[in-house]
């Protein structure tokens, strides 16, 4: 059963948004080392060149795909190595680190872009049962020009939008 919900919201107007671990595009290791704890608390995003967006620590269990709520089809997968995930304007990320464009070509599964998005993106964190544990789970919800929701995928490829569905 969900307990203690916390939500962060960002609004975007007709822009390409990117879901990405900021450790992938941060310009230098010193910035990452000094501010990574801030980034996981949605602070100091200006150090990433991102005035607009959301960035939170998601832990090692998080819904791994983004799906279109209307069609139920998977838009793409989420990826994080540092267990920090952000949603930013793509142009801000590339302005901060133009070299990241080449890395995006080389590692297309390390980020997810939604083109021309207008609306709100919400990162909602709440404690929920995940198999035999209760963990903070961050769900991503988009309401706007495309409505999307993060989801878990079970072994049979079925999408689950609520982590409480996973239990023994």
N, C-alpha and C. Protein backbone atom coordinates (compact mmCIF):
# COMPACT_ATOMS: atom_id res chain seq x y z
N UNK A 1 0.84 -1.18 0.00
CA UNK A 1 0.00 0.00 0.00
C UNK A 1 0.89 1.25 0.00
N UNK A 2 0.64 2.23 -0.88
CA UNK A 2 1.46 3.44 -0.95
C UNK A 2 1.37 4.26 0.34
N UNK A 3 2.50 4.79 0.75
CA UNK A 3 2.59 5.59 1.97
C UNK A 3 3.44 6.82 1.66
N UNK A 4 3.09 7.98 2.20
CA UNK A 4 3.94 9.16 2.15
C UNK A 4 4.35 9.60 0.76
N UNK A 5 3.43 10.11 -0.02
CA UNK A 5 3.69 10.52 -1.39
C UNK A 5 4.39 11.88 -1.42
N UNK A 6 5.41 12.02 -2.29
CA UNK A 6 6.12 13.28 -2.51
C UNK A 6 6.22 13.49 -4.02
N UNK A 7 5.87 14.71 -4.48
CA UNK A 7 5.86 14.94 -5.92
C UNK A 7 6.61 16.22 -6.28
N UNK A 8 7.30 16.17 -7.42
CA UNK A 8 7.97 17.33 -8.02
C UNK A 8 7.43 17.48 -9.44
N UNK A 9 7.20 18.72 -9.86
CA UNK A 9 6.59 18.94 -11.17
C UNK A 9 7.37 20.00 -11.94
N UNK A 10 7.47 19.80 -13.25
CA UNK A 10 8.06 20.79 -14.16
C UNK A 10 7.14 20.94 -15.36
N UNK A 11 7.03 22.17 -15.85
CA UNK A 11 6.21 22.44 -17.03
C UNK A 11 7.13 22.72 -18.21
N UNK A 12 6.76 22.19 -19.37
CA UNK A 12 7.53 22.39 -20.59
C UNK A 12 6.59 22.88 -21.68
N UNK A 13 7.08 23.76 -22.54
CA UNK A 13 6.29 24.29 -23.65
C UNK A 13 6.94 23.96 -24.98
N UNK A 14 6.31 23.05 -25.74
CA UNK A 14 6.72 22.69 -27.09
C UNK A 14 8.24 22.55 -27.24
N UNK A 15 8.79 21.65 -26.46
CA UNK A 15 10.23 21.42 -26.50
C UNK A 15 10.53 19.93 -26.41
N UNK A 16 11.68 19.54 -26.90
CA UNK A 16 12.13 18.16 -26.75
C UNK A 16 12.63 17.99 -25.32
N UNK A 17 12.11 16.98 -24.63
CA UNK A 17 12.56 16.70 -23.27
C UNK A 17 13.36 15.41 -23.27
N UNK A 18 14.30 15.33 -22.35
CA UNK A 18 15.16 14.15 -22.24
C UNK A 18 15.11 13.60 -20.82
N UNK A 19 14.93 12.30 -20.72
CA UNK A 19 15.05 11.59 -19.45
C UNK A 19 16.44 10.96 -19.47
N UNK A 20 17.26 11.33 -18.49
CA UNK A 20 18.65 10.90 -18.53
C UNK A 20 19.26 10.97 -17.14
N UNK A 21 20.22 10.12 -16.89
CA UNK A 21 21.05 10.21 -15.69
C UNK A 21 22.02 11.36 -15.93
N UNK A 22 22.02 12.40 -15.09
CA UNK A 22 22.88 13.55 -15.34
C UNK A 22 24.37 13.21 -15.32
N UNK A 23 24.76 12.09 -14.73
CA UNK A 23 26.18 11.72 -14.75
C UNK A 23 26.65 11.46 -16.17
N UNK A 24 25.71 11.19 -17.10
CA UNK A 24 26.08 10.92 -18.49
C UNK A 24 26.47 12.18 -19.25
N UNK A 25 25.91 13.34 -18.88
CA UNK A 25 26.19 14.54 -19.66
C UNK A 25 26.89 15.65 -18.88
N UNK A 26 27.07 15.50 -17.58
CA UNK A 26 27.74 16.55 -16.81
C UNK A 26 29.13 16.79 -17.42
N UNK A 27 29.50 18.05 -17.52
CA UNK A 27 30.72 18.41 -18.25
C UNK A 27 32.00 17.89 -17.61
N UNK A 28 32.09 17.92 -16.30
CA UNK A 28 33.33 17.46 -15.67
C UNK A 28 33.02 16.68 -14.39
N UNK A 29 33.94 15.78 -14.08
CA UNK A 29 33.76 14.92 -12.91
C UNK A 29 33.70 15.71 -11.61
N UNK A 30 34.41 16.83 -11.55
CA UNK A 30 34.41 17.65 -10.33
C UNK A 30 33.02 18.16 -9.99
N UNK A 31 32.28 18.58 -11.01
CA UNK A 31 30.92 19.06 -10.79
C UNK A 31 30.05 17.91 -10.28
N UNK A 32 30.19 16.74 -10.89
CA UNK A 32 29.41 15.59 -10.46
C UNK A 32 29.74 15.24 -9.01
N UNK A 33 31.02 15.16 -8.69
CA UNK A 33 31.42 14.79 -7.33
C UNK A 33 30.93 15.80 -6.30
N UNK A 34 30.99 17.09 -6.64
CA UNK A 34 30.59 18.12 -5.68
C UNK A 34 29.08 18.23 -5.52
N UNK A 35 28.32 17.99 -6.58
CA UNK A 35 26.89 18.28 -6.54
C UNK A 35 25.97 17.07 -6.71
N UNK A 36 26.51 15.87 -6.81
CA UNK A 36 25.62 14.72 -7.09
C UNK A 36 24.56 14.55 -6.01
N UNK A 37 24.90 14.80 -4.76
CA UNK A 37 23.89 14.69 -3.70
C UNK A 37 22.82 15.76 -3.83
N UNK A 38 23.20 16.95 -4.31
CA UNK A 38 22.21 17.99 -4.58
C UNK A 38 21.30 17.57 -5.72
N UNK A 39 21.88 17.03 -6.79
CA UNK A 39 21.08 16.64 -7.95
C UNK A 39 20.01 15.63 -7.56
N UNK A 40 20.36 14.67 -6.69
CA UNK A 40 19.37 13.66 -6.32
C UNK A 40 18.26 14.23 -5.45
N UNK A 41 18.43 15.48 -4.99
CA UNK A 41 17.40 16.16 -4.20
C UNK A 41 16.79 17.32 -4.98
N UNK A 42 16.98 17.33 -6.31
CA UNK A 42 16.43 18.36 -7.19
C UNK A 42 16.98 19.76 -6.86
N UNK A 43 18.26 19.81 -6.52
CA UNK A 43 18.92 21.08 -6.21
C UNK A 43 20.12 21.27 -7.12
N UNK A 44 20.55 22.54 -7.26
CA UNK A 44 21.75 22.91 -8.01
C UNK A 44 21.71 22.49 -9.48
N UNK A 45 20.53 22.43 -10.07
CA UNK A 45 20.41 22.01 -11.47
C UNK A 45 21.10 22.99 -12.41
N UNK A 46 21.33 24.22 -11.95
CA UNK A 46 22.05 25.20 -12.77
C UNK A 46 23.48 24.73 -13.04
N UNK A 47 24.04 23.90 -12.19
CA UNK A 47 25.39 23.34 -12.40
C UNK A 47 25.41 22.35 -13.56
N UNK A 48 24.22 21.91 -13.96
CA UNK A 48 24.07 21.04 -15.13
C UNK A 48 23.67 21.85 -16.36
N UNK A 49 23.54 23.16 -16.18
CA UNK A 49 23.09 24.02 -17.27
C UNK A 49 21.59 23.94 -17.49
N UNK A 50 20.88 23.42 -16.51
CA UNK A 50 19.43 23.20 -16.65
C UNK A 50 18.67 24.03 -15.63
N UNK A 51 18.09 25.10 -16.12
CA UNK A 51 17.28 25.95 -15.25
C UNK A 51 15.89 25.35 -15.05
N UNK A 52 15.47 24.50 -15.98
CA UNK A 52 14.13 23.93 -15.95
C UNK A 52 14.25 22.42 -15.97
N UNK A 53 13.53 21.76 -15.09
CA UNK A 53 13.54 20.30 -15.08
C UNK A 53 13.37 19.74 -13.70
N UNK A 54 13.53 18.43 -13.63
CA UNK A 54 13.41 17.69 -12.37
C UNK A 54 14.56 16.70 -12.33
N UNK A 55 15.10 16.50 -11.15
CA UNK A 55 16.18 15.54 -10.98
C UNK A 55 16.08 14.94 -9.58
N UNK A 56 16.00 13.62 -9.48
CA UNK A 56 15.86 12.98 -8.17
C UNK A 56 16.64 11.66 -8.12
N UNK A 57 16.95 11.25 -6.91
CA UNK A 57 17.50 9.92 -6.68
C UNK A 57 16.37 8.91 -6.76
N UNK A 58 16.52 7.90 -7.59
CA UNK A 58 15.45 6.92 -7.79
C UNK A 58 15.74 5.56 -7.16
N UNK A 59 16.93 5.38 -6.60
CA UNK A 59 17.27 4.08 -6.05
C UNK A 59 17.50 3.06 -7.13
N UNK A 60 17.69 1.82 -6.72
CA UNK A 60 17.98 0.79 -7.72
C UNK A 60 16.73 0.08 -8.24
N UNK A 61 15.55 0.43 -7.71
CA UNK A 61 14.29 -0.11 -8.21
C UNK A 61 13.42 1.06 -8.64
N UNK A 62 13.13 1.10 -9.92
CA UNK A 62 12.27 2.16 -10.46
C UNK A 62 11.59 1.60 -11.71
N UNK A 63 10.41 2.14 -12.06
CA UNK A 63 9.76 1.68 -13.29
C UNK A 63 10.67 1.97 -14.48
N UNK A 64 10.94 0.95 -15.27
CA UNK A 64 12.02 1.05 -16.26
C UNK A 64 11.61 1.49 -17.65
N UNK A 65 10.32 1.66 -17.90
CA UNK A 65 9.88 2.12 -19.22
C UNK A 65 8.90 3.27 -19.07
N UNK A 66 8.79 4.05 -20.14
CA UNK A 66 7.76 5.09 -20.25
C UNK A 66 6.79 4.60 -21.33
N UNK A 67 5.50 4.60 -20.99
CA UNK A 67 4.47 4.12 -21.92
C UNK A 67 3.45 5.22 -22.20
N UNK A 68 2.94 5.22 -23.41
CA UNK A 68 1.87 6.12 -23.82
C UNK A 68 0.60 5.65 -23.12
N UNK A 69 -0.04 6.53 -22.34
CA UNK A 69 -1.24 6.13 -21.60
C UNK A 69 -2.41 5.82 -22.52
N UNK A 70 -2.47 6.47 -23.68
CA UNK A 70 -3.59 6.27 -24.59
C UNK A 70 -3.52 4.93 -25.29
N UNK A 71 -2.34 4.58 -25.80
CA UNK A 71 -2.20 3.35 -26.58
C UNK A 71 -1.64 2.19 -25.77
N UNK A 72 -0.98 2.50 -24.64
CA UNK A 72 -0.33 1.46 -23.86
C UNK A 72 0.99 1.00 -24.45
N UNK A 73 1.41 1.63 -25.55
CA UNK A 73 2.67 1.23 -26.18
C UNK A 73 3.86 1.87 -25.47
N UNK A 74 4.95 1.14 -25.44
CA UNK A 74 6.17 1.62 -24.79
C UNK A 74 6.83 2.68 -25.69
N UNK A 75 7.10 3.84 -25.10
CA UNK A 75 7.78 4.92 -25.81
C UNK A 75 9.29 4.68 -25.78
N UNK A 76 9.79 4.23 -24.64
CA UNK A 76 11.21 3.96 -24.51
C UNK A 76 11.56 3.52 -23.10
N UNK A 77 12.83 3.15 -22.93
CA UNK A 77 13.32 2.67 -21.64
C UNK A 77 14.09 3.76 -20.92
N UNK A 78 14.07 3.68 -19.58
CA UNK A 78 14.83 4.60 -18.74
C UNK A 78 16.13 3.90 -18.34
N UNK A 79 17.18 4.70 -18.16
CA UNK A 79 18.48 4.14 -17.82
C UNK A 79 19.17 5.06 -16.82
N UNK A 80 19.73 4.47 -15.77
CA UNK A 80 20.53 5.24 -14.82
C UNK A 80 21.60 4.33 -14.22
N UNK A 81 22.81 4.84 -14.17
CA UNK A 81 23.90 4.12 -13.51
C UNK A 81 24.12 4.63 -12.09
N UNK A 82 23.84 5.91 -11.86
CA UNK A 82 24.10 6.52 -10.55
C UNK A 82 22.86 6.51 -9.67
N UNK A 83 21.75 5.97 -10.17
CA UNK A 83 20.46 5.97 -9.49
C UNK A 83 19.91 7.38 -9.30
N UNK A 84 20.33 8.29 -10.18
CA UNK A 84 19.78 9.65 -10.25
C UNK A 84 19.20 9.78 -11.66
N UNK A 85 17.98 10.28 -11.74
CA UNK A 85 17.31 10.42 -13.04
C UNK A 85 16.72 11.81 -13.14
N UNK A 86 16.86 12.41 -14.31
CA UNK A 86 16.32 13.74 -14.52
C UNK A 86 15.52 13.83 -15.79
N UNK A 87 14.68 14.86 -15.84
CA UNK A 87 13.95 15.23 -17.05
C UNK A 87 14.27 16.70 -17.29
N UNK A 88 14.87 16.98 -18.45
CA UNK A 88 15.33 18.33 -18.77
C UNK A 88 14.96 18.68 -20.20
N UNK A 89 15.09 19.94 -20.53
CA UNK A 89 14.98 20.35 -21.93
C UNK A 89 16.24 19.86 -22.63
N UNK A 90 16.08 19.15 -23.73
CA UNK A 90 17.22 18.62 -24.47
C UNK A 90 18.17 19.73 -24.88
N UNK A 91 17.65 20.87 -25.31
CA UNK A 91 18.52 21.96 -25.75
C UNK A 91 19.40 22.47 -24.60
N UNK A 92 18.92 22.45 -23.36
CA UNK A 92 19.75 22.87 -22.22
C UNK A 92 20.89 21.89 -21.98
N UNK A 93 20.58 20.59 -22.08
CA UNK A 93 21.59 19.55 -21.89
C UNK A 93 22.70 19.71 -22.93
N UNK A 94 22.31 19.90 -24.20
CA UNK A 94 23.30 20.00 -25.28
C UNK A 94 24.03 21.34 -25.26
N UNK A 95 23.42 22.37 -24.73
CA UNK A 95 24.11 23.65 -24.58
C UNK A 95 25.17 23.53 -23.49
N UNK A 96 24.83 22.85 -22.40
CA UNK A 96 25.77 22.62 -21.30
C UNK A 96 26.95 21.77 -21.76
N UNK A 97 26.66 20.73 -22.54
CA UNK A 97 27.72 19.83 -22.99
C UNK A 97 27.46 19.41 -24.44
N UNK A 98 27.93 20.22 -25.41
CA UNK A 98 27.70 19.90 -26.82
C UNK A 98 28.27 18.53 -27.23
N UNK A 99 29.32 18.07 -26.55
CA UNK A 99 29.91 16.76 -26.87
C UNK A 99 28.96 15.61 -26.56
N UNK A 100 27.95 15.85 -25.73
CA UNK A 100 27.02 14.79 -25.38
C UNK A 100 26.21 14.31 -26.59
N UNK A 101 26.05 15.16 -27.60
CA UNK A 101 25.33 14.76 -28.82
C UNK A 101 25.98 13.54 -29.46
N UNK A 102 27.31 13.52 -29.49
CA UNK A 102 28.03 12.37 -30.05
C UNK A 102 27.82 11.12 -29.18
N UNK A 103 27.85 11.31 -27.86
CA UNK A 103 27.62 10.19 -26.95
C UNK A 103 26.20 9.63 -27.13
N UNK A 104 25.25 10.53 -27.39
CA UNK A 104 23.88 10.08 -27.62
C UNK A 104 23.81 9.17 -28.84
N UNK A 105 24.57 9.50 -29.89
CA UNK A 105 24.60 8.65 -31.08
C UNK A 105 25.22 7.30 -30.77
N UNK A 106 26.26 7.30 -29.94
CA UNK A 106 26.98 6.07 -29.62
C UNK A 106 26.23 5.20 -28.62
N UNK A 107 25.43 5.82 -27.74
CA UNK A 107 24.73 5.08 -26.68
C UNK A 107 23.24 5.42 -26.68
N UNK A 108 22.51 5.00 -27.72
CA UNK A 108 21.11 5.40 -27.84
C UNK A 108 20.18 4.84 -26.76
N UNK A 109 20.61 3.86 -26.00
CA UNK A 109 19.78 3.30 -24.93
C UNK A 109 20.03 3.94 -23.57
N UNK A 110 20.84 5.00 -23.54
CA UNK A 110 21.18 5.63 -22.26
C UNK A 110 20.31 6.84 -21.94
N UNK A 111 19.33 7.12 -22.77
CA UNK A 111 18.46 8.27 -22.56
C UNK A 111 17.14 8.02 -23.29
N UNK A 112 16.16 8.87 -23.02
CA UNK A 112 14.88 8.80 -23.72
C UNK A 112 14.45 10.23 -24.03
N UNK A 113 14.16 10.50 -25.29
CA UNK A 113 13.71 11.83 -25.72
C UNK A 113 12.26 11.75 -26.16
N UNK A 114 11.47 12.72 -25.70
CA UNK A 114 10.10 12.90 -26.20
C UNK A 114 10.10 14.25 -26.90
N UNK A 115 9.81 14.23 -28.18
CA UNK A 115 9.90 15.43 -29.02
C UNK A 115 8.65 16.31 -28.91
N UNK A 116 8.89 17.63 -28.91
CA UNK A 116 7.82 18.61 -28.97
C UNK A 116 6.79 18.52 -27.85
N UNK A 117 7.24 18.23 -26.64
CA UNK A 117 6.31 18.04 -25.52
C UNK A 117 5.85 19.38 -24.95
N UNK A 118 4.55 19.50 -24.75
CA UNK A 118 3.96 20.61 -24.01
C UNK A 118 3.13 20.01 -22.89
N UNK A 119 3.40 20.43 -21.67
CA UNK A 119 2.64 19.92 -20.54
C UNK A 119 3.49 19.82 -19.30
N UNK A 120 3.00 19.04 -18.36
CA UNK A 120 3.66 18.87 -17.07
C UNK A 120 4.25 17.47 -16.96
N UNK A 121 5.43 17.41 -16.37
CA UNK A 121 6.06 16.13 -16.02
C UNK A 121 6.16 16.11 -14.50
N UNK A 122 5.68 15.02 -13.91
CA UNK A 122 5.69 14.87 -12.46
C UNK A 122 6.51 13.64 -12.10
N UNK A 123 7.41 13.82 -11.15
CA UNK A 123 8.13 12.70 -10.54
C UNK A 123 7.48 12.53 -9.16
N UNK A 124 6.83 11.40 -8.96
CA UNK A 124 6.10 11.14 -7.72
C UNK A 124 6.78 9.98 -7.00
N UNK A 125 7.24 10.23 -5.79
CA UNK A 125 7.92 9.20 -5.01
C UNK A 125 7.05 8.82 -3.82
N UNK A 126 6.87 7.53 -3.66
CA UNK A 126 6.11 7.03 -2.51
C UNK A 126 6.63 5.65 -2.14
N UNK A 127 6.46 5.31 -0.88
CA UNK A 127 6.85 3.97 -0.45
C UNK A 127 5.78 2.99 -0.89
N UNK A 128 6.25 1.89 -1.46
CA UNK A 128 5.32 0.88 -1.96
C UNK A 128 5.96 -0.50 -1.83
N UNK A 129 5.11 -1.51 -1.78
CA UNK A 129 5.60 -2.89 -1.70
C UNK A 129 6.15 -3.29 -3.06
N UNK A 130 7.33 -3.83 -3.04
CA UNK A 130 7.97 -4.37 -4.24
C UNK A 130 8.48 -5.76 -3.85
N UNK A 131 7.76 -6.78 -4.26
CA UNK A 131 7.98 -8.15 -3.83
C UNK A 131 7.93 -8.20 -2.32
N UNK A 132 9.02 -8.55 -1.63
CA UNK A 132 8.95 -8.69 -0.17
C UNK A 132 9.53 -7.49 0.58
N UNK A 133 9.70 -6.37 -0.10
CA UNK A 133 10.25 -5.16 0.52
C UNK A 133 9.29 -3.99 0.35
N UNK A 134 9.44 -2.99 1.21
CA UNK A 134 8.78 -1.71 1.02
C UNK A 134 9.88 -0.71 0.70
N UNK A 135 9.80 -0.12 -0.50
CA UNK A 135 10.85 0.77 -1.00
C UNK A 135 10.25 2.08 -1.48
N UNK A 136 11.06 3.15 -1.48
CA UNK A 136 10.58 4.36 -2.16
C UNK A 136 10.66 4.13 -3.67
N UNK A 137 9.54 4.30 -4.35
CA UNK A 137 9.46 4.09 -5.80
C UNK A 137 9.09 5.42 -6.45
N UNK A 138 9.86 5.82 -7.46
CA UNK A 138 9.57 7.05 -8.18
C UNK A 138 8.86 6.71 -9.49
N UNK A 139 7.68 7.27 -9.64
CA UNK A 139 6.87 7.11 -10.83
C UNK A 139 6.92 8.42 -11.61
N UNK A 140 6.98 8.32 -12.92
CA UNK A 140 7.00 9.51 -13.78
C UNK A 140 5.68 9.57 -14.53
N UNK A 141 5.05 10.74 -14.48
CA UNK A 141 3.76 10.95 -15.13
C UNK A 141 3.86 12.19 -16.00
N UNK A 142 3.42 12.08 -17.23
CA UNK A 142 3.38 13.22 -18.14
C UNK A 142 1.96 13.50 -18.57
N UNK A 143 1.52 14.75 -18.43
CA UNK A 143 0.18 15.15 -18.85
C UNK A 143 0.34 16.33 -19.79
N UNK A 144 -0.11 16.16 -21.02
CA UNK A 144 0.01 17.25 -21.98
C UNK A 144 -0.22 16.78 -23.39
N UNK A 145 0.68 17.21 -24.29
CA UNK A 145 0.53 16.87 -25.70
C UNK A 145 0.61 15.36 -25.92
N UNK A 146 1.26 14.67 -25.02
CA UNK A 146 1.22 13.21 -24.96
C UNK A 146 1.12 12.86 -23.48
N UNK A 147 0.25 11.94 -23.16
CA UNK A 147 0.11 11.49 -21.77
C UNK A 147 0.89 10.19 -21.62
N UNK A 148 1.83 10.21 -20.68
CA UNK A 148 2.65 9.02 -20.49
C UNK A 148 2.81 8.72 -19.01
N UNK A 149 3.28 7.51 -18.74
CA UNK A 149 3.42 7.03 -17.37
C UNK A 149 4.54 6.01 -17.35
N UNK A 150 5.38 6.05 -16.32
CA UNK A 150 6.41 5.02 -16.21
C UNK A 150 5.77 3.73 -15.71
N UNK A 151 6.39 2.61 -16.06
CA UNK A 151 5.82 1.32 -15.71
C UNK A 151 6.93 0.29 -15.53
N UNK A 152 6.61 -0.73 -14.74
CA UNK A 152 7.45 -1.91 -14.63
C UNK A 152 7.01 -2.88 -15.72
N UNK A 153 7.92 -3.72 -16.18
CA UNK A 153 7.58 -4.76 -17.14
C UNK A 153 7.85 -6.10 -16.48
N UNK A 154 6.82 -6.97 -16.44
CA UNK A 154 7.05 -8.27 -15.83
C UNK A 154 7.69 -9.24 -16.82
N UNK A 155 7.93 -10.44 -16.41
CA UNK A 155 8.62 -11.43 -17.24
C UNK A 155 7.89 -11.76 -18.53
N UNK A 156 6.57 -11.56 -18.56
CA UNK A 156 5.78 -11.84 -19.75
C UNK A 156 5.60 -10.62 -20.64
N UNK A 157 6.27 -9.49 -20.29
CA UNK A 157 6.16 -8.28 -21.09
C UNK A 157 4.95 -7.43 -20.78
N UNK A 158 4.21 -7.75 -19.71
CA UNK A 158 3.03 -6.99 -19.32
C UNK A 158 3.47 -5.76 -18.52
N UNK A 159 2.89 -4.60 -18.84
CA UNK A 159 3.20 -3.36 -18.13
C UNK A 159 2.42 -3.29 -16.82
N UNK A 160 3.11 -2.86 -15.76
CA UNK A 160 2.48 -2.63 -14.46
C UNK A 160 2.79 -1.21 -14.04
N UNK A 161 1.76 -0.40 -13.85
CA UNK A 161 1.94 0.99 -13.51
C UNK A 161 2.03 1.22 -12.00
N UNK A 162 1.70 0.22 -11.21
CA UNK A 162 1.76 0.33 -9.75
C UNK A 162 2.70 -0.74 -9.22
N UNK A 163 3.71 -0.35 -8.44
CA UNK A 163 4.65 -1.36 -7.92
C UNK A 163 3.99 -2.33 -6.96
N UNK A 164 2.86 -1.97 -6.32
CA UNK A 164 2.21 -2.88 -5.39
C UNK A 164 1.72 -4.16 -6.06
N UNK A 165 1.73 -4.20 -7.38
CA UNK A 165 1.32 -5.41 -8.08
C UNK A 165 2.40 -6.48 -8.00
N UNK A 166 3.59 -6.09 -7.58
CA UNK A 166 4.69 -7.05 -7.48
C UNK A 166 4.77 -7.57 -6.04
N UNK A 167 4.34 -8.75 -5.84
CA UNK A 167 4.46 -9.39 -4.52
C UNK A 167 4.39 -10.89 -4.70
N UNK A 168 4.92 -11.57 -3.72
CA UNK A 168 4.93 -13.04 -3.79
C UNK A 168 3.62 -13.63 -3.31
